[in-house]
Short mmCIF file of C-alpha atoms in Angstrom, two decimals:
data_model
loop_
_atom_site.label_atom_id
_atom_site.label_comp_id
_atom_site.label_asym_id
_atom_site.label_seq_id
_atom_site.Cartn_x
_atom_site.Cartn_y
_atom_site.Cartn_z
CA MET A 1 -0.43 0.05 0.53
CA LYS A 2 1.16 3.43 -0.87
CA PHE A 3 1.14 6.13 1.77
CA VAL A 4 1.50 10.10 1.01
CA HIS A 5 0.85 13.10 2.72
CA ASP A 6 -0.72 16.15 2.45
CA VAL A 7 -2.21 15.90 -1.26
CA LYS A 8 -4.57 18.74 -2.00
CA ALA A 9 -7.48 16.94 -3.36
CA ASP A 10 -10.11 19.17 -6.20
CA PHE A 11 -13.54 17.09 -4.46
CA THR A 12 -13.73 15.34 -0.76
CA ALA A 13 -16.32 12.83 -0.39
CA ASP A 14 -16.78 11.97 3.43
CA ILE A 15 -18.25 8.44 3.72
CA VAL A 16 -17.03 7.73 7.44
CA TYR A 17 -19.32 5.27 8.94
CA MET A 18 -21.26 3.90 6.23
CA MET A 19 -20.58 0.84 5.23
CA CYS A 20 -19.93 -1.60 1.97
CA PRO A 21 -20.91 -0.99 -0.83
CA MET A 22 -20.98 3.05 -0.54
CA HIS A 23 -17.62 3.64 -1.30
CA LEU A 24 -18.10 1.93 -4.80
CA LEU A 25 -21.56 3.69 -4.94
CA LYS A 26 -19.31 7.08 -3.69
CA LEU A 27 -16.46 6.57 -5.94
CA ASP A 28 -18.33 6.26 -9.30
CA GLU A 29 -20.74 8.85 -7.95
CA MET A 30 -17.97 10.95 -7.88
CA ILE A 31 -15.74 10.15 -10.68
CA LYS A 32 -18.14 11.50 -13.15
CA GLU A 33 -18.13 15.44 -11.35
CA LEU A 34 -14.03 15.59 -11.92
CA GLU A 35 -12.01 16.81 -14.81
CA ILE A 36 -9.13 14.59 -15.94
CA GLY A 37 -6.72 15.47 -13.98
CA GLN A 38 -7.97 16.19 -10.79
CA VAL A 39 -7.95 14.46 -7.39
CA LEU A 40 -11.01 13.06 -5.01
CA GLU A 41 -10.13 12.40 -1.76
CA ILE A 42 -12.68 9.80 0.27
CA LEU A 43 -12.60 9.70 3.90
CA THR A 44 -14.15 6.15 5.30
CA ASP A 45 -13.76 4.27 7.86
CA TYR A 46 -14.26 0.62 6.02
CA ASP A 47 -11.81 -1.49 6.11
CA GLY A 48 -12.86 -3.61 2.70
CA ALA A 49 -11.98 -0.26 0.74
CA LEU A 50 -8.28 -1.21 0.92
CA GLU A 51 -8.77 -4.07 -1.29
CA ASP A 52 -11.85 -2.17 -3.06
CA ILE A 53 -10.77 1.10 -3.85
CA PRO A 54 -6.76 0.32 -5.51
CA ALA A 55 -8.57 -2.64 -7.22
CA TRP A 56 -11.36 -0.17 -8.85
CA CYS A 57 -8.88 1.57 -9.85
CA GLU A 58 -7.23 -0.40 -11.48
CA LYS A 59 -10.22 -2.14 -13.52
CA THR A 60 -11.56 1.59 -14.38
CA GLY A 61 -7.95 2.96 -15.40
CA ASN A 62 -7.47 5.57 -12.88
CA GLU A 63 -4.35 5.97 -10.62
CA PHE A 64 -4.74 5.02 -6.84
CA ILE A 65 -2.23 7.94 -5.35
CA GLY A 66 -1.99 6.34 -2.40
CA ILE A 67 -3.38 6.83 1.24
CA ASP A 68 -3.10 9.04 4.03
CA GLU A 69 -4.00 6.90 7.77
CA THR A 70 -5.87 9.81 10.24
CA GLU A 71 -6.39 7.68 14.24
CA ASP A 72 -10.12 7.03 13.05
CA TYR A 73 -10.69 6.96 9.51
CA TYR A 74 -8.55 6.47 5.83
CA LYS A 75 -7.81 9.28 3.34
CA PHE A 76 -7.77 8.06 -0.09
CA TYR A 77 -6.63 10.02 -2.97
CA ILE A 78 -7.51 9.10 -6.33
CA LEU A 79 -6.66 10.85 -10.08
CA LYS A 80 -8.98 11.20 -12.94
CA VAL A 81 -7.39 9.26 -15.66
CA LYS A 82 -9.56 9.14 -18.02
CA ASN A 83 -13.56 9.77 -18.56
CA MET B 1 -73.64 10.80 18.48
CA ARG B 2 -71.40 13.50 17.30
CA LYS B 3 -68.31 12.60 16.75
CA CYS B 4 -65.10 15.53 17.80
CA TYR B 5 -61.15 14.49 17.17
CA PHE B 6 -59.76 16.45 19.41
CA ASP B 7 -56.26 13.73 19.61
CA HIS B 8 -53.90 15.26 16.74
CA VAL B 9 -51.26 15.09 19.02
CA ALA B 10 -51.72 11.07 18.62
CA THR B 11 -51.97 10.84 15.10
CA ASN B 12 -54.11 12.73 12.86
CA PRO B 13 -56.37 11.50 10.05
CA LEU B 14 -54.94 10.70 6.39
CA LEU B 15 -55.88 13.27 3.69
CA PRO B 16 -57.92 12.10 0.79
CA GLU B 17 -55.09 13.43 -1.49
CA VAL B 18 -52.83 12.37 0.29
CA PHE B 19 -53.93 8.59 0.29
CA ASP B 20 -54.81 9.11 -3.86
CA ALA B 21 -50.97 9.71 -4.01
CA MET B 22 -49.94 6.25 -2.13
CA VAL B 23 -51.95 3.76 -3.72
CA PRO B 24 -50.16 3.44 -7.15
CA TYR B 25 -47.23 2.66 -5.06
CA PHE B 26 -49.62 -0.09 -3.19
CA LYS B 27 -50.38 -1.44 -6.28
CA GLU B 28 -48.81 -1.09 -10.01
CA GLU B 29 -45.84 0.57 -8.70
CA PHE B 30 -44.12 -1.76 -6.24
CA GLY B 31 -40.61 -2.36 -7.02
CA ASN B 32 -37.90 -1.95 -5.64
CA PRO B 33 -36.38 1.67 -5.58
CA LEU B 34 -33.05 -0.32 -6.27
CA SER B 35 -33.96 -2.36 -9.26
CA VAL B 36 -32.33 -0.92 -12.09
CA TYR B 37 -35.34 -0.90 -14.63
CA GLU B 38 -38.95 1.29 -14.93
CA LEU B 39 -40.56 0.54 -11.92
CA GLY B 40 -37.23 0.15 -10.08
CA VAL B 41 -36.54 3.87 -11.70
CA LYS B 42 -40.32 4.78 -11.17
CA ALA B 43 -39.79 4.21 -7.09
CA ARG B 44 -37.26 5.62 -6.68
CA GLU B 45 -38.24 9.15 -8.99
CA ALA B 46 -40.73 9.09 -5.70
CA ILE B 47 -38.72 9.06 -3.11
CA GLU B 48 -36.64 11.81 -4.64
CA ASN B 49 -39.79 13.44 -5.74
CA ALA B 50 -41.19 13.55 -1.39
CA ARG B 51 -37.72 14.24 0.03
CA GLN B 52 -37.73 16.97 -2.18
CA SER B 53 -40.99 17.99 -0.68
CA VAL B 54 -40.07 17.29 3.33
CA ALA B 55 -37.04 19.44 2.86
CA SER B 56 -38.91 22.35 1.18
CA LEU B 57 -40.92 22.20 3.89
CA ILE B 58 -38.88 22.71 6.64
CA ASN B 59 -36.12 24.66 3.90
CA ALA B 60 -33.19 22.41 3.96
CA LYS B 61 -31.83 20.17 0.99
CA PRO B 62 -33.23 17.28 0.14
CA SER B 63 -29.36 16.01 0.07
CA THR B 64 -29.94 16.46 4.06
CA ILE B 65 -33.12 14.37 4.61
CA VAL B 66 -33.34 10.54 5.56
CA PHE B 67 -36.62 8.92 5.54
CA THR B 68 -36.99 6.90 8.63
CA SER B 69 -40.43 4.72 9.67
CA SER B 70 -41.13 7.22 12.06
CA GLY B 71 -40.59 10.22 14.45
CA ALA B 72 -39.23 7.76 17.57
CA GLU B 73 -36.68 6.09 14.87
CA ALA B 74 -35.54 9.33 13.65
CA ASN B 75 -34.60 10.60 17.84
CA ASN B 76 -33.31 7.05 18.42
CA PHE B 77 -30.80 7.88 15.15
CA ALA B 78 -30.13 11.52 16.02
CA LEU B 79 -29.22 10.38 19.92
CA LYS B 80 -27.17 7.21 18.85
CA GLY B 81 -26.03 7.80 15.71
CA ILE B 82 -23.82 11.15 17.02
CA ALA B 83 -22.91 9.95 20.37
CA LEU B 84 -21.39 6.69 18.32
CA ALA B 85 -19.71 9.02 15.61
CA LYS B 86 -18.27 11.93 18.73
CA GLN B 87 -17.52 9.19 21.39
CA ASN B 88 -14.01 10.41 20.64
CA GLU B 89 -14.64 13.52 21.62
CA GLY B 90 -16.36 13.12 24.47
CA LYS B 91 -19.05 11.17 26.12
CA HIS B 92 -21.45 13.68 27.69
CA LEU B 93 -25.22 14.82 26.50
CA ILE B 94 -27.53 16.76 27.59
CA VAL B 95 -31.29 16.43 27.14
CA SER B 96 -34.36 17.87 28.85
CA ARG B 97 -36.90 16.55 30.31
CA VAL B 98 -39.44 17.62 28.77
CA GLU B 99 -38.55 15.49 25.43
CA HIS B 100 -40.47 12.12 24.12
CA HIS B 101 -39.48 8.93 25.80
CA SER B 102 -37.87 8.28 22.61
CA VAL B 103 -35.76 10.78 23.40
CA LEU B 104 -35.85 9.78 26.99
CA ASN B 105 -35.32 6.38 26.45
CA THR B 106 -32.69 6.44 24.27
CA ALA B 107 -30.61 8.83 26.16
CA ARG B 108 -31.08 6.18 29.09
CA SER B 109 -29.47 3.44 27.24
CA LEU B 110 -26.76 5.52 25.86
CA GLU B 111 -26.24 6.45 29.66
CA LYS B 112 -25.52 2.46 30.40
CA MET B 113 -23.04 2.53 27.52
CA GLY B 114 -21.13 4.49 29.73
CA PHE B 115 -22.23 7.88 28.07
CA ILE B 116 -22.77 10.50 30.82
CA VAL B 117 -26.57 12.54 30.52
CA THR B 118 -26.92 15.60 32.30
CA TRP B 119 -30.45 16.19 32.32
CA LEU B 120 -32.30 19.93 32.12
CA PRO B 121 -35.13 20.92 34.47
CA VAL B 122 -37.79 23.11 33.19
CA ASP B 123 -39.57 25.94 34.58
CA LYS B 124 -43.28 26.03 35.31
CA TYR B 125 -44.71 26.27 31.92
CA GLY B 126 -42.24 23.47 30.84
CA LEU B 127 -39.77 25.79 29.29
CA VAL B 128 -35.59 25.27 28.90
CA ASP B 129 -33.42 28.09 30.42
CA PRO B 130 -30.82 28.36 27.56
CA ASP B 131 -28.59 29.67 30.13
CA ALA B 132 -28.67 26.37 32.25
CA VAL B 133 -27.92 24.62 28.59
CA ARG B 134 -24.75 26.96 28.56
CA LYS B 135 -23.96 26.38 32.05
CA ALA B 136 -24.20 22.37 31.48
CA ILE B 137 -22.29 22.21 28.55
CA VAL B 138 -18.45 21.18 29.24
CA LYS B 139 -15.60 20.33 27.81
CA GLU B 140 -17.01 16.78 26.93
CA THR B 141 -20.22 17.43 25.59
CA ILE B 142 -21.23 16.08 22.61
CA LEU B 143 -25.15 16.32 21.77
CA ILE B 144 -27.40 18.17 23.25
CA SER B 145 -31.39 17.39 22.61
CA ILE B 146 -34.08 19.72 23.24
CA THR B 147 -37.69 19.25 21.92
CA HIS B 148 -39.45 21.80 20.10
CA ALA B 149 -42.26 21.07 21.59
CA SER B 150 -43.77 18.56 24.02
CA SER B 151 -47.11 17.38 23.11
CA GLU B 152 -47.61 16.53 26.20
CA ILE B 153 -48.35 20.50 27.34
CA GLY B 154 -47.42 22.46 23.48
CA THR B 155 -44.75 24.51 24.99
CA LEU B 156 -42.60 26.52 22.24
CA GLU B 157 -39.05 25.79 23.71
CA PRO B 158 -36.54 28.70 22.52
CA ILE B 159 -34.29 26.92 20.09
CA GLN B 160 -32.85 29.70 18.24
CA GLU B 161 -31.60 31.11 21.63
CA ILE B 162 -30.33 27.08 22.24
CA ALA B 163 -28.81 26.83 18.75
CA LYS B 164 -26.74 30.23 19.22
CA ILE B 165 -25.12 28.33 22.85
CA ALA B 166 -24.44 25.12 20.92
CA LYS B 167 -22.54 26.22 17.61
CA GLU B 168 -20.78 29.03 20.61
CA LYS B 169 -19.84 26.18 22.17
CA LYS B 170 -19.32 23.88 19.36
CA VAL B 171 -21.38 21.84 20.42
CA LEU B 172 -24.46 19.56 18.15
CA LEU B 173 -28.06 20.18 18.33
CA HIS B 174 -30.82 18.08 17.79
CA SER B 175 -34.33 19.32 18.31
CA ASP B 176 -37.46 16.59 18.18
CA GLY B 177 -39.73 18.28 15.74
CA VAL B 178 -42.00 15.66 15.48
CA ALA B 179 -44.98 18.22 17.15
CA THR B 180 -44.24 21.02 14.86
CA THR B 181 -43.14 19.98 11.48
CA GLY B 182 -46.56 20.09 9.21
CA ASN B 183 -48.40 22.36 12.39
CA ILE B 184 -45.94 25.40 12.50
CA PRO B 185 -43.25 27.04 10.45
CA VAL B 186 -40.26 25.59 10.52
CA ASP B 187 -37.06 27.15 9.39
CA VAL B 188 -34.15 24.67 10.11
CA LYS B 189 -31.82 27.03 8.78
CA GLU B 190 -32.93 29.69 10.80
CA LEU B 191 -33.79 27.99 14.21
CA GLY B 192 -30.03 26.53 14.06
CA VAL B 193 -30.20 23.17 14.33
CA ASP B 194 -27.62 20.52 13.08
CA LEU B 195 -30.43 17.51 13.27
CA TYR B 196 -34.65 17.49 13.59
CA SER B 197 -36.64 14.77 13.95
CA MET B 198 -40.13 14.51 11.99
CA ALA B 199 -43.24 12.05 11.79
CA ALA B 200 -45.59 12.08 8.56
CA HIS B 201 -48.76 10.62 10.59
CA GLN B 202 -48.68 14.53 12.47
CA PHE B 203 -49.22 16.51 9.82
CA TYR B 204 -52.28 14.53 7.99
CA GLY B 205 -49.46 11.69 6.16
CA PRO B 206 -49.46 8.17 6.96
CA LYS B 207 -48.27 6.56 10.28
CA GLY B 208 -44.95 4.63 9.43
CA ALA B 209 -43.06 7.90 7.45
CA GLY B 210 -40.32 9.80 9.56
CA ALA B 211 -37.13 11.76 9.14
CA LEU B 212 -34.46 13.23 10.27
CA TYR B 213 -32.26 15.94 9.57
CA ILE B 214 -28.50 15.86 9.23
CA ARG B 215 -26.75 19.07 8.59
CA GLU B 216 -24.70 18.84 5.93
CA GLY B 217 -20.98 17.75 6.73
CA ILE B 218 -22.16 15.81 9.82
CA ARG B 219 -21.19 12.26 10.45
CA ILE B 220 -23.63 9.77 11.87
CA VAL B 221 -23.14 6.22 12.60
CA PRO B 222 -26.49 4.19 11.58
CA LEU B 223 -29.06 2.95 13.61
CA ILE B 224 -29.51 0.28 10.76
CA TYR B 225 -27.10 -1.33 8.56
CA GLY B 226 -27.79 -3.43 5.33
CA GLY B 227 -27.72 -2.02 1.63
CA ILE B 228 -27.27 1.62 0.16
CA GLN B 229 -30.94 2.83 1.00
CA GLU B 230 -30.75 6.07 2.01
CA SER B 231 -26.56 6.75 1.23
CA GLY B 232 -26.03 4.10 3.21
CA ARG B 233 -27.26 6.10 5.90
CA ARG B 234 -30.94 3.97 7.07
CA ALA B 235 -30.68 0.29 5.35
CA GLY B 236 -33.12 -1.57 4.37
CA THR B 237 -36.00 -1.59 1.30
CA GLU B 238 -38.04 1.80 1.55
CA ASN B 239 -41.68 1.81 2.74
CA VAL B 240 -41.97 4.20 -0.57
CA PRO B 241 -46.27 4.16 -0.33
CA ALA B 242 -45.76 5.41 3.19
CA ILE B 243 -42.48 8.02 2.12
CA VAL B 244 -44.73 8.94 -0.51
CA GLY B 245 -47.58 10.06 0.74
CA MET B 246 -45.53 12.33 4.01
CA GLY B 247 -44.30 13.96 0.57
CA LYS B 248 -47.10 14.91 -0.05
CA ALA B 249 -48.56 15.69 3.12
CA ALA B 250 -45.12 17.97 3.11
CA GLU B 251 -46.08 19.86 0.07
CA ILE B 252 -49.94 20.44 1.25
CA SER B 253 -49.05 21.17 4.71
CA ALA B 254 -46.11 24.22 3.34
CA LYS B 255 -49.54 25.37 1.53
CA GLU B 256 -51.95 25.53 3.44
CA MET B 257 -49.48 26.66 6.67
CA ASP B 258 -51.29 29.64 7.67
CA LYS B 259 -54.61 28.87 7.19
CA ARG B 260 -54.50 25.82 9.62
CA PHE B 261 -52.29 27.70 12.11
CA ASN B 262 -55.22 30.03 11.91
CA HIS B 263 -57.90 27.71 12.00
CA CYS B 264 -56.10 25.71 14.96
CA LYS B 265 -55.68 28.60 17.00
CA VAL B 266 -59.36 30.13 16.93
CA LEU B 267 -60.45 26.20 18.47
CA ARG B 268 -57.76 26.23 20.86
CA ASP B 269 -58.47 29.50 22.01
CA LYS B 270 -61.95 28.85 22.41
CA ILE B 271 -61.00 25.38 24.72
CA ILE B 272 -58.79 27.44 26.85
CA GLU B 273 -61.31 30.10 27.46
CA GLY B 274 -64.19 27.50 27.95
CA VAL B 275 -62.29 25.23 29.79
CA SER B 276 -59.99 27.79 32.38
CA SER B 277 -63.43 29.14 34.00
CA ILE B 278 -64.15 25.58 35.23
CA GLU B 279 -63.05 25.80 38.71
CA ASN B 280 -59.65 24.02 40.23
CA VAL B 281 -58.24 23.30 36.53
CA TYR B 282 -55.19 24.60 35.14
CA LEU B 283 -54.04 25.22 31.85
CA THR B 284 -50.47 22.92 31.80
CA GLY B 285 -47.64 24.38 29.45
CA HIS B 286 -47.30 27.87 28.87
CA PRO B 287 -50.47 30.24 27.85
CA ASP B 288 -49.27 31.70 24.90
CA ASN B 289 -46.14 30.57 23.46
CA ARG B 290 -47.76 27.08 22.46
CA LEU B 291 -48.46 24.51 19.55
CA PRO B 292 -51.50 26.53 18.27
CA HIS B 293 -53.31 23.13 17.94
CA HIS B 294 -52.87 21.97 21.63
CA ALA B 295 -54.61 22.63 25.03
CA SER B 296 -53.77 20.56 27.74
CA PHE B 297 -55.23 20.75 31.37
CA VAL B 298 -54.59 19.11 34.85
CA VAL B 299 -57.84 18.49 36.92
CA GLU B 300 -58.05 18.38 40.68
CA TYR B 301 -60.18 15.90 42.37
CA ILE B 302 -60.33 13.29 39.52
CA GLU B 303 -58.26 10.90 36.99
CA GLY B 304 -57.46 11.38 33.29
CA GLU B 305 -58.76 7.97 32.51
CA ALA B 306 -61.94 8.29 33.73
CA MET B 307 -62.21 11.62 32.09
CA LEU B 308 -60.89 10.15 28.81
CA LEU B 309 -63.51 7.44 29.08
CA MET B 310 -66.23 9.87 30.15
CA LEU B 311 -65.68 12.14 27.02
CA ALA B 312 -65.33 8.68 24.50
CA MET B 313 -68.90 7.89 25.51
CA LYS B 314 -69.79 11.32 24.59
CA GLY B 315 -68.26 11.11 21.05
CA ILE B 316 -65.22 12.53 22.44
CA TYR B 317 -61.61 11.61 21.82
CA ALA B 318 -58.62 13.25 23.84
CA ALA B 319 -55.20 12.05 25.42
CA SER B 320 -54.08 11.78 29.40
CA GLY B 321 -50.44 12.88 29.48
CA SER B 322 -48.04 11.27 26.94
CA ALA B 323 -50.01 7.74 25.60
CA CYS B 324 -47.37 5.53 27.28
CA SER B 325 -47.73 7.35 30.54
CA SER B 326 -51.35 6.63 30.14
CA LYS B 327 -51.49 2.84 29.67
CA ALA B 328 -48.74 2.57 32.56
CA LEU B 329 -51.22 4.42 33.92
CA LYS B 330 -48.12 6.17 35.58
CA SER B 331 -47.73 10.33 36.48
CA SER B 332 -46.22 12.11 32.96
CA PRO B 333 -42.78 12.55 34.03
CA VAL B 334 -42.66 16.07 31.88
CA LEU B 335 -45.71 17.07 34.68
CA LEU B 336 -43.75 16.50 37.12
CA SER B 337 -40.59 17.73 36.15
CA MET B 338 -42.43 21.11 35.40
CA GLY B 339 -43.17 20.84 39.81
CA ILE B 340 -46.71 19.53 39.29
CA PRO B 341 -47.71 17.08 41.91
CA SER B 342 -48.23 13.21 41.19
CA ALA B 343 -51.96 13.57 42.70
CA LEU B 344 -52.71 16.18 40.42
CA ALA B 345 -51.02 15.40 37.22
CA GLN B 346 -52.74 11.83 37.01
CA GLY B 347 -55.69 14.64 35.97
CA SER B 348 -53.82 15.40 33.30
CA VAL B 349 -55.63 15.82 29.98
CA VAL B 350 -54.71 17.11 26.38
CA PHE B 351 -57.56 18.47 23.67
CA SER B 352 -55.36 19.13 20.25
CA VAL B 353 -57.59 20.26 17.82
CA GLY B 354 -57.07 19.91 13.64
CA ILE B 355 -58.19 21.05 10.22
CA ASP B 356 -61.16 18.27 11.21
CA ASN B 357 -62.39 20.09 13.91
CA SER B 358 -65.45 22.87 13.70
CA GLU B 359 -66.82 25.70 16.01
CA GLU B 360 -69.85 23.08 16.57
CA ASP B 361 -67.33 20.11 17.86
CA VAL B 362 -66.16 22.67 19.82
CA THR B 363 -69.09 24.41 21.21
CA TYR B 364 -70.08 20.63 21.63
CA PHE B 365 -67.31 19.45 24.27
CA LEU B 366 -67.67 22.79 26.18
CA ASN B 367 -71.01 22.18 26.61
CA GLU B 368 -70.25 18.02 28.17
CA PHE B 369 -66.90 18.36 29.61
CA PRO B 370 -67.83 20.63 32.75
CA GLN B 371 -70.56 18.31 33.14
CA VAL B 372 -68.57 14.90 33.01
CA VAL B 373 -65.80 16.60 35.05
CA LYS B 374 -69.15 17.40 37.89
CA LYS B 375 -70.35 13.56 37.60
CA LEU B 376 -66.32 12.19 38.18
CA ARG B 377 -65.50 15.03 40.72
CA ASP B 378 -69.36 14.09 42.64
CA MET B 379 -67.64 10.34 42.65
CA SER B 380 -64.48 11.14 43.79
CA PRO B 381 -63.38 10.64 47.74
CA PHE B 382 -60.91 13.40 46.95
CA ALA B 383 -63.47 16.05 46.20
CA LYS B 384 -65.14 15.84 49.12
CA GLY B 385 -64.46 19.06 51.06
CA TRP B 386 -62.14 20.50 48.27
CA LYS B 387 -63.66 24.03 47.82
CA THR B 388 -63.16 24.65 51.40
CA ASN B 389 -58.99 23.21 51.42
CA ILE B 390 -57.60 24.55 47.97
CA GLU B 391 -55.70 27.64 48.98
CA SER B 392 -56.37 30.88 46.36
CA ASP B 393 -53.15 31.16 45.07
CA LYS B 394 -52.44 27.08 44.58
CA CYS B 395 -50.89 27.70 41.57
CA TYR B 396 -49.04 24.93 39.42
CA THR B 397 -49.02 26.22 36.05
CA GLY B 398 -48.58 28.84 34.32
CA GLY B 399 -52.29 29.47 32.56
CA GLN B 400 -53.49 30.81 36.37
#
């Protein structure tokens, strides 16, 4: 897993306390709002996202920048590469 | 015999337009809102339209409305959801003593889980003192829950003032708006609340539909886990007909708010004037700052349930305290918290009017009620010699 710090995001989706599959639905929904080259930040405490979000990026051809960990939740960063 | 339904805080009759709007979703439009085909899409659209109407009624964004099965669920969700979400910041809550059981008992259950609750007292009108709220806030306080109006006493609480304090102290404020929504104008932004509970059947919608307003940016732990309904905040296949009914009822309430308010207030004032003229009957709650459709009293020397039964024999339907207190034959904790003695609180009676009531209903009631009181007092062993025992300044409530 790639850990990052101080990544600047263009959009944030806060889904802390929401369970599976909200992280994937939110990704699908939010990525449509972004321009190519913009960064999406997803805040979640759902552990399954550690596997699912990088896999989603690989499947959809977007770039998984990495995660930043706080005490209570993860911050995932995704770069929109293609429409 | 004339029928006078004066128990609108228990529930309201369903408006025919609301029923008509619901019917297709019991029949041909039965789809699951999550299904991708047309039946599902139509059900989903119906829910989103209802969300828009409920949001408009309280001047909120549709995305801030989470549908629930009832006002009680909304209250449970607000208290438990916020307590669990914020427990790392602190475990202290502030709750008033005039809350509905769905707030009181949820707070009690949180106490058992290790949270600490400050139970705020009220004055003789049932009013929470904003200064007492300020004083009760400590570093660990995460949530304040004060009802917008208690359905037992009708007093409207100073929510706006309390919200200013909560905001200043960075504490979230929940208000139970079950008795107010659809009956008085509600603007969550103006009120300054962070969470607000509602129930459709209190504004001529169906039972089985409620909602919680959750201000944008607030994290909450779901009460029910499962699917992605309500953006993952409340799982379970939606009660589409009830939600559609709630939306329609909200739409009509918004349009008819002034008319409804004025109609009920006229009838309520007549009831207060007429009933207050009976000896040793006291108005409970605030004399002016109260729900427009709500008149509540304590009647000395007789018992609330007996009054209800005798009134029911005359076709007049009312309540005595909250439904649950009434069933358990317990003195209402709300009335006790206002300093009303237990024996007097047993004589509690609540008349709540609605758009389906007329002036003739009130005239009929005002003719019957003094006779009911007299008959029961004639039978009551406590009433013997009452005229000589009562001190002239014995005034427990604000109505005297």
